[in-house]
Coordinates of N, CA and C in Angstrom, one line a residue:
M1 N 195.8 16.0 83.2 CA 196.1 17.2 81.9 C 197.2 16.4 81.1
T2 N 197.4 16.3 80.0 CA 198.4 16.0 79.1 C 199.0 17.4 78.2
S3 N 200.6 17.3 78.3 CA 200.9 18.4 77.3 C 200.8 18.2 75.9
G4 N 201.2 19.0 75.0 CA 201.7 18.6 73.7 C 201.9 17.5 73.2
N5 N 203.4 17.6 73.9 CA 204.4 16.7 73.8 C 203.4 15.3 74.4
D6 N 203.0 15.1 75.3 CA 202.6 14.0 75.6 C 201.4 13.5 74.5
T7 N 200.8 14.3 74.2 CA 199.6 14.1 73.1 C 200.3 13.7 71.7
E8 N 201.3 14.5 71.4 CA 202.0 13.7 70.1 C 203.0 12.3 70.6
I9 N 203.2 12.2 71.4 CA 203.7 10.9 72.0 C 202.8 10.0 72.1
Q10 N 201.4 10.0 72.3 CA 200.0 9.4 72.0 C 200.0 8.9 70.8
L11 N 199.6 10.0 69.7 CA 199.4 10.3 69.0 C 200.5 9.4 67.8
T12 N 201.6 9.2 67.9 CA 202.9 8.9 66.9 C 202.4 7.2 67.2
I13 N 202.1 7.0 68.9 CA 202.4 5.5 69.4 C 201.1 4.9 68.7
D14 N 200.0 5.1 69.1 CA 199.0 4.9 68.1 C 198.6 4.9 66.8
A15 N 199.3 5.8 66.1 CA 199.4 5.5 64.5 C 200.4 4.1 64.2
A16 N 201.3 4.0 65.0 CA 202.4 3.1 64.8 C 201.9 1.7 65.1
I17 N 201.2 1.7 66.0 CA 200.4 0.2 66.3 C 199.2 -0.1 65.3
E18 N 198.7 0.6 65.1 CA 197.5 1.0 64.0 C 198.2 0.7 62.5
F19 N 199.2 0.9 62.7 CA 199.7 0.8 60.7 C 200.5 -0.7 61.1
A20 N 201.1 -1.1 62.3 CA 201.8 -2.6 62.4 C 200.3 -3.8 62.7
N21 N 199.1 -3.4 63.4 CA 198.3 -4.2 63.3 C 197.7 -4.8 61.9
A22 N 197.5 -3.4 61.0 CA 197.4 -3.5 59.5 C 198.1 -4.5 58.8
I23 N 199.3 -3.9 58.8 CA 200.3 -4.6 58.0 C 200.5 -6.5 58.8
N24 N 200.0 -6.5 60.2 CA 199.9 -8.3 60.3 C 199.0 -8.7 59.8
D25 N 197.7 -8.0 60.0 CA 196.4 -8.6 59.3 C 196.6 -8.9 58.1
A26 N 197.2 -8.0 57.2 CA 197.4 -8.3 55.4 C 197.9 -9.3 55.6
I27 N 199.2 -9.8 56.3 CA 200.1 -10.9 56.0 C 199.0 -12.4 56.5
N28 N 198.7 -12.2 57.4 CA 197.6 -13.0 58.2 C 196.5 -13.6 56.9
D29 N 195.7 -12.3 56.6 CA 194.4 -12.4 55.4 C 195.2 -13.1 54.0
T30 N 196.2 -12.6 53.9 CA 196.8 -12.8 52.3 C 197.8 -13.3 51.9
G31 N 198.9 -13.3 52.9 CA 200.1 -13.9 52.8 C 201.1 -12.8 52.6
E32 N 200.6 -11.7 52.2 CA 201.5 -10.9 51.6 C 201.6 -9.2 52.5
V33 N 202.7 -8.6 52.4 CA 202.8 -7.7 53.1 C 201.8 -6.6 52.5
L34 N 201.1 -5.5 53.5 CA 200.1 -4.8 53.0 C 200.8 -3.7 51.5
E35 N 200.0 -3.6 50.6 CA 199.9 -2.8 49.7 C 200.6 -1.3 49.5
P36 N 201.8 -0.9 49.0 CA 202.1 0.2 49.4 C 201.0 1.5 49.3
E37 N 200.4 1.3 48.3 CA 199.1 2.5 48.2 C 198.5 2.5 49.6
A38 N 197.9 1.1 49.7 CA 197.2 1.0 51.2 C 198.0 1.4 52.1
A39 N 199.2 1.1 52.4 CA 200.2 1.7 53.7 C 200.0 2.8 53.3
R40 N 200.2 3.8 52.3 CA 200.5 5.2 52.0 C 199.4 5.8 52.9
Q41 N 197.9 5.4 52.1 CA 196.8 5.8 52.8 C 196.4 5.8 54.3
L42 N 196.7 4.9 54.4 CA 196.9 4.6 56.1 C 197.9 5.3 56.9
L43 N 199.1 5.5 56.5 CA 199.9 6.6 57.1 C 199.7 8.0 57.3
H44 N 199.0 8.1 56.0 CA 198.5 9.8 55.8 C 197.3 9.6 56.6
D45 N 196.0 8.8 57.1 CA 195.4 8.8 57.4 C 195.7 8.8 59.5
Q46 N 196.7 8.5 59.4 CA 197.2 8.6 60.8 C 198.0 9.6 61.0
G47 N 198.2 10.4 60.2 CA 198.6 11.6 60.3 C 200.2 11.9 60.0
F48 N 200.5 11.0 59.2 CA 201.9 11.5 58.9 C 202.0 11.7 57.2
S49 N 202.2 13.1 57.4 CA 201.6 14.1 56.4 C 202.6 13.9 55.0
R50 N 203.8 13.4 55.2 CA 205.0 13.2 53.9 C 204.6 11.7 53.6
A51 N 203.6 11.0 54.1 CA 203.3 9.8 53.1 C 202.7 9.9 51.9
A52 N 202.1 11.0 51.8 CA 201.4 11.4 50.2 C 202.5 11.5 49.2
T53 N 203.7 12.0 49.7 CA 204.5 12.3 48.6 C 205.9 11.2 48.7
A54 N 205.6 10.7 49.6 CA 207.1 9.6 50.0 C 207.0 8.6 48.8
P55 N 208.3 8.3 48.4 CA 208.5 7.4 46.9 C 208.1 6.0 47.5
I56 N 207.4 5.4 46.6 CA 206.9 4.3 46.8 C 208.2 3.2 47.5
A57 N 209.0 3.3 47.1 CA 210.5 2.6 47.7 C 210.3 2.6 49.1
A58 N 210.5 3.8 49.5 CA 210.4 4.4 51.0 C 209.0 3.7 52.0
V59 N 207.6 3.9 51.2 CA 206.8 3.3 52.1 C 207.0 1.9 52.2
R60 N 207.3 1.4 50.9 CA 208.0 -0.1 51.0 C 208.7 -0.8 52.3
R61 N 209.9 0.0 52.3 CA 210.6 -0.5 53.3 C 210.0 0.1 54.7
L62 N 209.5 1.0 54.7 CA 208.8 1.2 56.3 C 208.0 0.2 56.3
T63 N 207.1 -0.3 55.4 CA 206.0 -1.2 55.6 C 206.9 -2.5 56.3
Q64 N 207.6 -3.1 55.6 CA 208.8 -4.0 56.3 C 209.3 -3.5 57.4
R65 N 209.8 -2.6 57.6 CA 210.6 -2.4 59.0 C 209.3 -2.7 59.5
M66 N 208.2 -2.1 59.7 CA 207.0 -2.0 60.8 C 206.4 -3.4 61.2
F67 N 206.8 -4.1 59.8 CA 206.5 -6.0 60.2 C 207.4 -6.4 60.8
D68 N 208.5 -6.2 60.3 CA 209.7 -6.3 61.2 C 209.9 -6.5 63.1
L69 N 209.5 -4.9 63.0 CA 209.1 -4.4 64.6 C 207.7 -5.1 65.3
F70 N 206.8 -5.8 64.6 CA 205.9 -6.2 65.2 C 206.3 -7.2 66.2
P71 N 207.0 -8.4 66.0 CA 207.1 -9.1 67.0 C 207.8 -8.4 68.6
R72 N 208.3 -7.1 68.4 CA 208.7 -6.7 69.5 C 207.9 -5.7 69.9
L73 N 206.9 -5.3 69.3 CA 206.1 -4.7 70.0 C 205.0 -5.3 70.7
A74 N 204.7 -6.3 70.2 CA 204.0 -7.5 70.6 C 204.3 -8.2 71.8
T75 N 205.4 -7.7 72.4 CA 206.3 -8.1 73.8 C 206.0 -7.1 75.0
L76 N 205.8 -5.7 74.3 CA 205.5 -4.8 75.3 C 204.6 -5.0 76.4
P77 N 203.3 -6.0 76.1 CA 202.0 -5.9 77.0 C 202.5 -7.1 78.1
T78 N 203.8 -8.1 77.9 CA 203.6 -8.6 78.6 C 205.2 -8.5 79.2
S79 N 206.1 -7.8 78.8 CA 207.4 -7.2 79.2 C 207.3 -6.5 80.5
D80 N 208.7 -6.4 80.8 CA 209.2 -6.0 82.0 C 210.1 -4.7 81.0
I81 N 210.4 -3.7 81.9 CA 211.0 -2.5 81.3 C 212.5 -2.3 80.8
G82 N 213.0 -3.4 81.7 CA 214.6 -3.8 81.1 C 214.7 -4.2 79.7
P83 N 214.1 -5.4 79.1 CA 214.1 -6.0 77.8 C 213.6 -5.0 76.9
A84 N 212.5 -4.3 77.4 CA 211.6 -3.4 76.3 C 212.9 -2.2 76.1
G85 N 213.5 -1.7 76.9 CA 214.5 -0.8 76.9 C 215.6 -1.2 76.1
T86 N 216.2 -2.5 76.4 CA 217.1 -3.6 75.3 C 216.7 -3.0 73.9
W87 N 215.4 -3.7 73.6 CA 215.2 -3.6 72.1 C 215.0 -2.5 71.3
V88 N 214.6 -1.4 72.4 CA 214.4 0.0 71.8 C 215.7 0.6 71.3
N89 N 216.7 0.1 72.4 CA 218.1 0.9 72.4 C 218.7 0.4 70.9
A90 N 218.6 -1.2 70.8 CA 218.8 -1.7 69.5 C 218.4 -1.0 68.4
E91 N 217.3 -0.9 68.4 CA 216.5 -0.1 67.1 C 216.9 1.0 67.1
L92 N 217.1 2.0 67.9 CA 217.8 3.2 67.8 C 219.0 3.2 67.3
T93 N 219.9 2.5 67.5 CA 221.1 2.4 66.9 C 221.3 1.9 65.4
E94 N 220.4 1.6 64.8 CA 220.3 1.9 63.5 C 219.9 2.9 62.6
L95 N 219.7 3.8 63.5 CA 219.0 5.3 63.0 C 220.1 6.5 63.2
T96 N 220.5 7.4 62.5 CA 220.9 8.7 62.5 C 219.7 9.5 62.9
V97 N 220.0 9.9 64.2 CA 219.2 10.5 65.2 C 219.9 12.2 65.5
A98 N 219.3 13.3 64.7 CA 219.8 14.9 64.7 C 218.8 15.6 64.9
P99 N 218.3 15.7 66.3 CA 217.0 16.4 66.6 C 217.1 18.0 66.2
S100 N 216.0 18.1 65.4 CA 215.8 19.6 65.5 C 214.6 20.0 65.1
L101 N 214.4 21.4 65.5 CA 212.8 22.1 65.6 C 211.9 22.2 64.1
S102 N 211.0 21.7 64.2 CA 210.6 22.3 62.7 C 209.1 23.0 62.9
D103 N 208.5 23.6 62.0 CA 207.0 23.8 61.7 C 206.6 24.1 60.4
H104 N 207.0 23.0 59.6 CA 206.8 22.8 58.1 C 205.1 23.0 57.7
D105 N 205.1 23.0 56.8 CA 203.5 23.0 56.0 C 202.5 23.7 56.8
G106 N 203.1 24.8 58.0 CA 201.9 25.5 58.6 C 201.5 24.4 60.1
S107 N 202.4 23.6 60.1 CA 202.1 22.7 61.4 C 202.7 23.4 62.7
D108 N 202.1 23.0 63.9 CA 202.8 23.5 65.0 C 204.6 23.0 65.3
L109 N 205.2 24.0 66.0 CA 206.6 23.6 66.0 C 206.6 22.3 66.9
H110 N 207.4 21.5 65.9 CA 207.8 20.0 66.5 C 209.3 19.7 66.7
V111 N 209.4 18.5 67.0 CA 210.8 17.9 66.8 C 210.6 17.0 65.5
H112 N 211.9 17.3 64.9 CA 212.3 15.9 63.9 C 213.6 15.6 64.5
W113 N 213.3 14.2 64.6 CA 214.4 13.4 65.1 C 215.5 13.1 64.2
T114 N 215.4 13.3 63.0 CA 216.3 12.8 61.7 C 216.7 14.2 61.2
P115 N 217.7 13.9 60.8 CA 218.1 15.3 59.5 C 217.5 15.1 58.3
P116 N 217.4 16.6 57.5 CA 216.4 16.5 56.7 C 216.5 15.8 55.7
S117 N 217.8 15.2 55.4 CA 217.9 14.4 54.1 C 217.9 12.9 54.4
A118 N 216.9 12.7 55.6 CA 216.4 11.3 56.0 C 215.5 10.9 55.1
T119 N 215.5 9.7 54.7 CA 214.3 8.9 54.0 C 213.3 8.7 55.0
F120 N 211.8 8.8 54.4 CA 210.9 9.0 54.9 C 210.6 7.6 55.6
D121 N 210.8 6.7 55.5 CA 210.9 5.4 56.4 C 212.0 5.4 57.5
D122 N 213.1 6.3 57.5 CA 213.8 6.6 58.7 C 213.2 7.6 59.7
Q123 N 212.7 8.5 58.9 CA 212.2 9.5 59.5 C 210.5 9.1 60.5
V124 N 210.1 7.8 60.0 CA 209.1 7.7 60.7 C 209.2 6.5 61.8
M125 N 210.0 6.0 61.4 CA 210.9 4.8 62.6 C 211.4 5.7 63.7
A126 N 212.3 7.0 63.5 CA 212.6 7.6 64.4 C 211.9 8.4 65.2
D127 N 210.3 8.3 64.5 CA 209.4 9.1 65.4 C 208.8 8.1 66.3
V128 N 209.0 6.9 65.5 CA 208.0 5.8 66.6 C 208.8 5.2 67.8
L129 N 210.2 5.0 67.6 CA 211.0 4.5 68.2 C 211.0 5.9 69.1
M130 N 211.3 7.0 68.8 CA 211.5 8.0 70.2 C 210.3 8.2 70.9
A131 N 209.3 8.4 70.3 CA 207.8 8.0 71.1 C 207.9 7.2 72.2
I132 N 208.2 5.7 71.9 CA 208.0 4.8 72.6 C 209.3 5.0 73.7
T133 N 210.3 5.3 73.3 CA 211.4 5.6 74.3 C 211.0 6.6 75.5
Q134 N 210.2 7.6 75.1 CA 209.7 8.6 75.9 C 208.3 8.2 76.7
D135 N 207.7 7.1 75.8 CA 206.7 7.0 76.8 C 207.3 5.7 77.8
L136 N 208.1 5.2 77.4 CA 208.6 3.8 78.6 C 209.6 4.8 79.6
C137 N 209.9 5.8 79.1 CA 210.5 6.5 80.3 C 209.3 7.2 81.4
E138 N 208.4 7.6 81.1 CA 207.3 8.1 81.5 C 206.3 6.8 81.9
H139 N 206.2 6.1 81.5 CA 205.0 5.0 82.0 C 205.7 3.6 82.3
G140 N 206.6 3.3 81.5 CA 207.2 1.9 81.7 C 206.1 0.9 80.7
V141 N 205.9 -0.1 80.5 CA 205.2 -0.8 79.7 C 203.8 -1.1 80.0
K142 N 203.3 -0.2 81.0 CA 202.0 -0.5 81.6 C 200.8 0.2 80.6
R143 N 201.1 0.9 79.4 CA 200.3 1.8 78.5 C 200.1 0.5 77.1
F144 N 200.9 -0.3 77.1 CA 200.8 -1.1 75.9 C 199.9 -2.2 76.1
G145 N 199.2 -2.7 75.2 CA 198.2 -4.0 75.6 C 197.6 -4.9 74.8
R146 N 197.0 -6.2 74.8 CA 196.9 -6.9 73.4 C 195.3 -6.8 73.7
C147 N 194.5 -6.9 72.5 CA 192.9 -7.1 72.7 C 192.7 -8.0 73.6
A148 N 191.5 -8.0 74.4 CA 191.1 -9.1 75.5 C 190.1 -9.9 74.6
A149 N 189.4 -9.6 73.3 CA 188.6 -10.4 72.7 C 189.3 -11.4 72.4
D150 N 188.7 -13.0 72.3 CA 189.3 -14.0 72.3 C 190.1 -14.3 70.7
D151 N 189.0 -13.5 69.4 CA 189.7 -14.0 68.5 C 190.2 -12.5 67.8
C152 N 191.0 -11.8 69.0 CA 191.8 -10.4 68.0 C 193.2 -11.0 68.8
E153 N 194.5 -11.0 68.1 CA 195.8 -10.6 68.3 C 196.4 -9.0 68.3
H154 N 195.1 -7.9 68.1 CA 195.7 -6.6 68.1 C 196.2 -6.0 69.3
L155 N 197.1 -4.9 68.9 CA 197.9 -4.4 70.0 C 196.9 -2.6 70.3
F156 N 197.0 -2.4 71.2 CA 196.9 -1.0 71.6 C 197.7 -0.7 72.2
Y157 N 197.5 1.0 72.4 CA 198.2 1.9 73.3 C 196.9 2.4 74.3
D158 N 197.0 2.2 75.7 CA 196.0 2.7 76.5 C 196.1 4.3 77.2
S159 N 195.7 5.2 76.5 CA 195.7 6.3 76.8 C 194.8 7.0 77.8
S160 N 194.2 6.2 78.4 CA 193.1 6.7 79.0 C 193.6 6.7 80.6
R161 N 193.1 7.5 81.5 CA 193.1 8.4 82.9 C 193.9 6.9 83.5
N162 N 192.7 5.8 83.6 CA 193.0 4.9 84.8 C 193.8 3.8 84.1
G163 N 193.7 3.8 83.1 CA 194.4 2.5 82.0 C 193.8 1.2 82.4
S164 N 192.6 1.1 81.9 CA 191.3 0.6 82.1 C 191.1 -0.4 80.9
R165 N 191.9 0.4 79.6 CA 191.7 -0.3 78.5 C 191.8 -1.8 78.2
R166 N 190.7 -2.6 77.7 CA 191.1 -4.0 77.5 C 190.8 -4.4 75.7
F167 N 190.4 -3.2 75.1 CA 190.1 -4.0 73.5 C 191.0 -3.0 72.5
C168 N 191.0 -3.3 71.4 CA 191.7 -2.7 70.3 C 190.6 -1.6 69.9
S169 N 191.2 -1.2 68.8 CA 190.3 0.0 68.2 C 189.1 -0.5 67.5
N170 N 188.8 -1.8 67.1 CA 187.8 -2.2 66.3 C 186.6 -2.3 67.5
P171 N 185.6 -1.8 67.2 CA 184.6 -1.7 68.1 C 183.8 -2.9 68.2
R172 N 183.8 -3.8 67.5 CA 183.2 -5.2 67.1 C 184.0 -5.9 67.9
C173 N 185.3 -5.9 68.5 CA 186.0 -7.2 69.6 C 185.0 -6.6 71.2
A174 N 185.0 -5.2 71.4 CA 184.6 -5.0 72.7 C 182.7 -5.4 73.0
S175 N 182.2 -5.1 71.5 CA 180.8 -5.9 71.5 C 180.5 -7.2 71.6
R176 N 181.6 -7.7 70.9 CA 181.1 -9.4 70.9 C 181.7 -9.8 72.0
T177 N 182.5 -9.4 72.8 CA 182.9 -10.0 74.1 C 182.1 -9.9 75.3
H178 N 181.5 -8.5 75.3 CA 180.3 -8.0 76.2 C 179.1 -9.2 75.8
T179 N 178.9 -9.0 74.8 CA 177.5 -9.9 74.3 C 177.8 -11.3 74.8
A180 N 178.8 -11.8 74.7 CA 178.9 -13.2 75.1 C 179.1 -13.3 76.5
D181 N 179.8 -12.2 77.3 CA 179.7 -12.2 78.6 C 178.2 -12.1 79.1
H182 N 177.5 -11.4 78.6 CA 176.4 -11.3 78.9 C 175.5 -12.0 79.0
R183 N 175.1 -13.4 77.5 CA 175.0 -14.4 77.4 C 175.1 -15.3 78.5
K184 N 176.4 -15.5 78.8 CA 176.9 -16.5 79.8 C 176.4 -16.5 80.9
R185 N 176.0 -14.8 81.6 CA 175.5 -14.6 82.7 C 174.1 -14.9 83.1
R186 N 173.5 -14.6 81.8 CA 171.9 -14.7 81.8 C 171.8 -16.2 81.6
K187 N 172.6 -17.0 80.9 CA 172.5 -18.7 81.1 C 172.7 -19.3 82.4
A188 N 173.7 -18.8 83.0 CA 174.1 -19.0 84.2 C 173.2 -19.3 85.6
R189 N 172.1 -17.8 84.9 CA 171.0 -17.6 86.2 C 169.8 -18.7 85.9

């Protein structure tokens, strides 16, 4: 059984990884960073309620910051806890962290890691980094993974009970891999 805090940590890390994957895909597909309105919508869909009203400049900054963070996130599946802790600590020194409790907009009581005056991008970065920090303390790096599909570089966060997740959130990755494995086994017979 997971606590509400564990669930919030999982949701935050999942959202951050999906956002980072989308940014990386946009760069790989078009050579351009994810457009601000697409980024805003993705963030809103992932549960960052302030995304809908965040200034475009803050959405752009957040997109760039997550793009810059992607290489570090990509090291988590093969990293040891020491190097992971070192880069998370380095990232945290860039933020003003001032925890407080909030229940704004009818939401359940939760922690805001930044002061009320923080920009949207600082708030999201603090949420993401603190979620990663808490998860590293609880589970180390074992819940972070890279998709096992041959043609996919997406990252994922494994919140399964037995830690057996192998594929990103794109269902085609698992399907293509399982189909190819099935064909290989059939051909070998």
